[in-house]
Each structure stands twice: as structure tokens, then as C-alpha cells.
Amino acid sequence: VDNGNIDALGRVQPLFKGAYNASTIYYKLDNVEYEGNTWVCINDDNGAGGHGIRGITPGNNNYWTLVAE
């Protein structure tokens, strides 16, 4: 059995992380509360060859999308 593709899936369900914190590292599908709204991280490419974003405020549509107002 070739399990190579299974490892590439990554996280497949959202994870609620609570209130947004600029010093926390967020990954794709992390959900946060920010200014009374719920946002989901849609891009965790940090531009340095790795994953996990920090200090990118929800509302930046390159990294976050609004889930609920």
C-alpha cells in the first residue's frame, strides 16, 4: 500500500483557536474570533518556505476568509 498521499493531506477539519492573538502561529483551517466575527485561515504559507502565519490580521483576504458575522 502506498501511503505517500495520506501524509500529504494535512489537517482535514477546522480547529477553533479562540480569540485572535497576533503572537500565535496559525495554520490552514484554524478558526479565530476577531472583532465579533469568526474567520478561517485559508493560506498558511509564510513566504519563508514554511507553514504557519503570525501577525497577519483576519481581514487580510490573502490569508483569512470570513465564516460568520
PDB file of C-alpha atoms in Angstrom:
ATOM      1  CA  VAL A   1       0.000   0.000   0.000  1.00  0.00           C
ATOM      2  CA  ASP A   2       1.338   3.414  -0.979  1.00  0.00           C
ATOM      3  CA  ASN A   3       0.675   5.773   1.945  1.00  0.00           C
ATOM      4  CA  GLY A   4       2.547   8.700   0.389  1.00  0.00           C
ATOM      5  CA  ASN A   5      -0.635  10.634  -0.360  1.00  0.00           C
ATOM      6  CA  ILE A   6      -2.107  10.105   3.102  1.00  0.00           C
ATOM      7  CA  ASP A   7       0.680  12.068   4.756  1.00  0.00           C
ATOM      8  CA  ALA A   8       0.175  14.931   2.285  1.00  0.00           C
ATOM      9  CA  LEU A   9      -3.428  15.505   3.371  1.00  0.00           C
ATOM     10  CA  GLY A  10      -2.583  17.546   6.451  1.00  0.00           C
ATOM     11  CA  ARG A  11      -5.418  18.719   8.646  1.00  0.00           C
ATOM     12  CA  VAL A  12      -8.833  17.987   7.187  1.00  0.00           C
ATOM     13  CA  GLN A  13     -11.135  19.623   9.737  1.00  0.00           C
ATOM     14  CA  PRO A  14     -11.302  23.094  11.292  1.00  0.00           C
ATOM     15  CA  LEU A  15      -9.865  23.810  14.713  1.00  0.00           C
ATOM     16  CA  PHE A  16     -11.262  26.695  16.789  1.00  0.00           C
ATOM     17  CA  LYS A  17      -8.387  28.604  18.390  1.00  0.00           C
ATOM     18  CA  GLY A  18     -10.387  31.225  20.322  1.00  0.00           C
ATOM     19  CA  ALA A  19      -9.720  34.954  20.134  1.00  0.00           C
ATOM     20  CA  TYR A  20      -7.154  36.080  17.526  1.00  0.00           C
ATOM     21  CA  ASN A  21      -3.715  36.743  19.018  1.00  0.00           C
ATOM     22  CA  ALA A  22      -1.031  38.373  16.858  1.00  0.00           C
ATOM     23  CA  SER A  23       1.731  36.335  18.548  1.00  0.00           C
ATOM     24  CA  THR A  24       0.069  32.953  17.889  1.00  0.00           C
ATOM     25  CA  ILE A  25       1.040  30.871  14.851  1.00  0.00           C
ATOM     26  CA  TYR A  26      -1.994  29.854  12.775  1.00  0.00           C
ATOM     27  CA  TYR A  27      -2.332  27.104  10.209  1.00  0.00           C
ATOM     28  CA  LYS A  28      -4.774  26.417   7.406  1.00  0.00           C
ATOM     29  CA  LEU A  29      -8.289  25.663   8.763  1.00  0.00           C
ATOM     30  CA  ASP A  30      -7.637  27.351  12.127  1.00  0.00           C
ATOM     31  CA  ASN A  31     -10.700  29.386  13.114  1.00  0.00           C
ATOM     32  CA  VAL A  32     -10.482  32.504  15.269  1.00  0.00           C
ATOM     33  CA  GLU A  33     -12.798  35.135  16.686  1.00  0.00           C
ATOM     34  CA  TYR A  34     -11.823  38.680  15.713  1.00  0.00           C
ATOM     35  CA  GLU A  35     -13.867  41.832  16.337  1.00  0.00           C
ATOM     36  CA  GLY A  36     -17.012  39.772  16.899  1.00  0.00           C
ATOM     37  CA  ASN A  37     -16.652  37.727  13.701  1.00  0.00           C
ATOM     38  CA  THR A  38     -15.354  34.223  13.012  1.00  0.00           C
ATOM     39  CA  TRP A  39     -12.560  33.827  10.471  1.00  0.00           C
ATOM     40  CA  VAL A  40     -10.847  30.766   8.974  1.00  0.00           C
ATOM     41  CA  CYS A  41      -7.217  30.666   7.865  1.00  0.00           C
ATOM     42  CA  ILE A  42      -7.120  29.721   4.176  1.00  0.00           C
ATOM     43  CA  ASN A  43      -3.399  30.196   3.493  1.00  0.00           C
ATOM     44  CA  ASP A  44      -0.601  29.382   5.929  1.00  0.00           C
ATOM     45  CA  ASP A  45       2.339  29.871   3.547  1.00  0.00           C
ATOM     46  CA  ASN A  46       4.592  32.228   5.464  1.00  0.00           C
ATOM     47  CA  GLY A  47       6.738  33.121   2.459  1.00  0.00           C
ATOM     48  CA  ALA A  48       9.857  31.717   4.114  1.00  0.00           C
ATOM     49  CA  GLY A  49       9.486  28.172   2.841  1.00  0.00           C
ATOM     50  CA  GLY A  50       7.359  27.049   5.749  1.00  0.00           C
ATOM     51  CA  HIS A  51       3.842  26.943   7.069  1.00  0.00           C
ATOM     52  CA  GLY A  52       2.225  28.892   9.856  1.00  0.00           C
ATOM     53  CA  ILE A  53       1.394  32.585   9.836  1.00  0.00           C
ATOM     54  CA  ARG A  54       1.819  35.045  12.680  1.00  0.00           C
ATOM     55  CA  GLY A  55       0.762  38.684  12.931  1.00  0.00           C
ATOM     56  CA  ILE A  56      -1.450  38.651   9.832  1.00  0.00           C
ATOM     57  CA  THR A  57      -4.763  40.082  10.990  1.00  0.00           C
ATOM     58  CA  PRO A  58      -8.050  38.479   9.955  1.00  0.00           C
ATOM     59  CA  GLY A  59      -9.483  40.624   7.205  1.00  0.00           C
ATOM     60  CA  ASN A  60      -6.380  40.115   5.054  1.00  0.00           C
ATOM     61  CA  ASN A  61      -8.176  38.171   2.319  1.00  0.00           C
ATOM     62  CA  ASN A  62      -4.966  36.512   1.124  1.00  0.00           C
ATOM     63  CA  TYR A  63      -4.850  34.540   4.383  1.00  0.00           C
ATOM     64  CA  TRP A  64      -8.289  34.676   6.033  1.00  0.00           C
ATOM     65  CA  THR A  65     -11.911  34.359   4.981  1.00  0.00           C
ATOM     66  CA  LEU A  66     -14.974  35.402   6.943  1.00  0.00           C
ATOM     67  CA  VAL A  67     -17.056  32.494   8.216  1.00  0.00           C
ATOM     68  CA  ALA A  68     -19.702  34.214  10.343  1.00  0.00           C
ATOM     69  CA  GLU A  69     -20.605  37.766  11.313  1.00  0.00           C
TER      70      GLU A  69
END
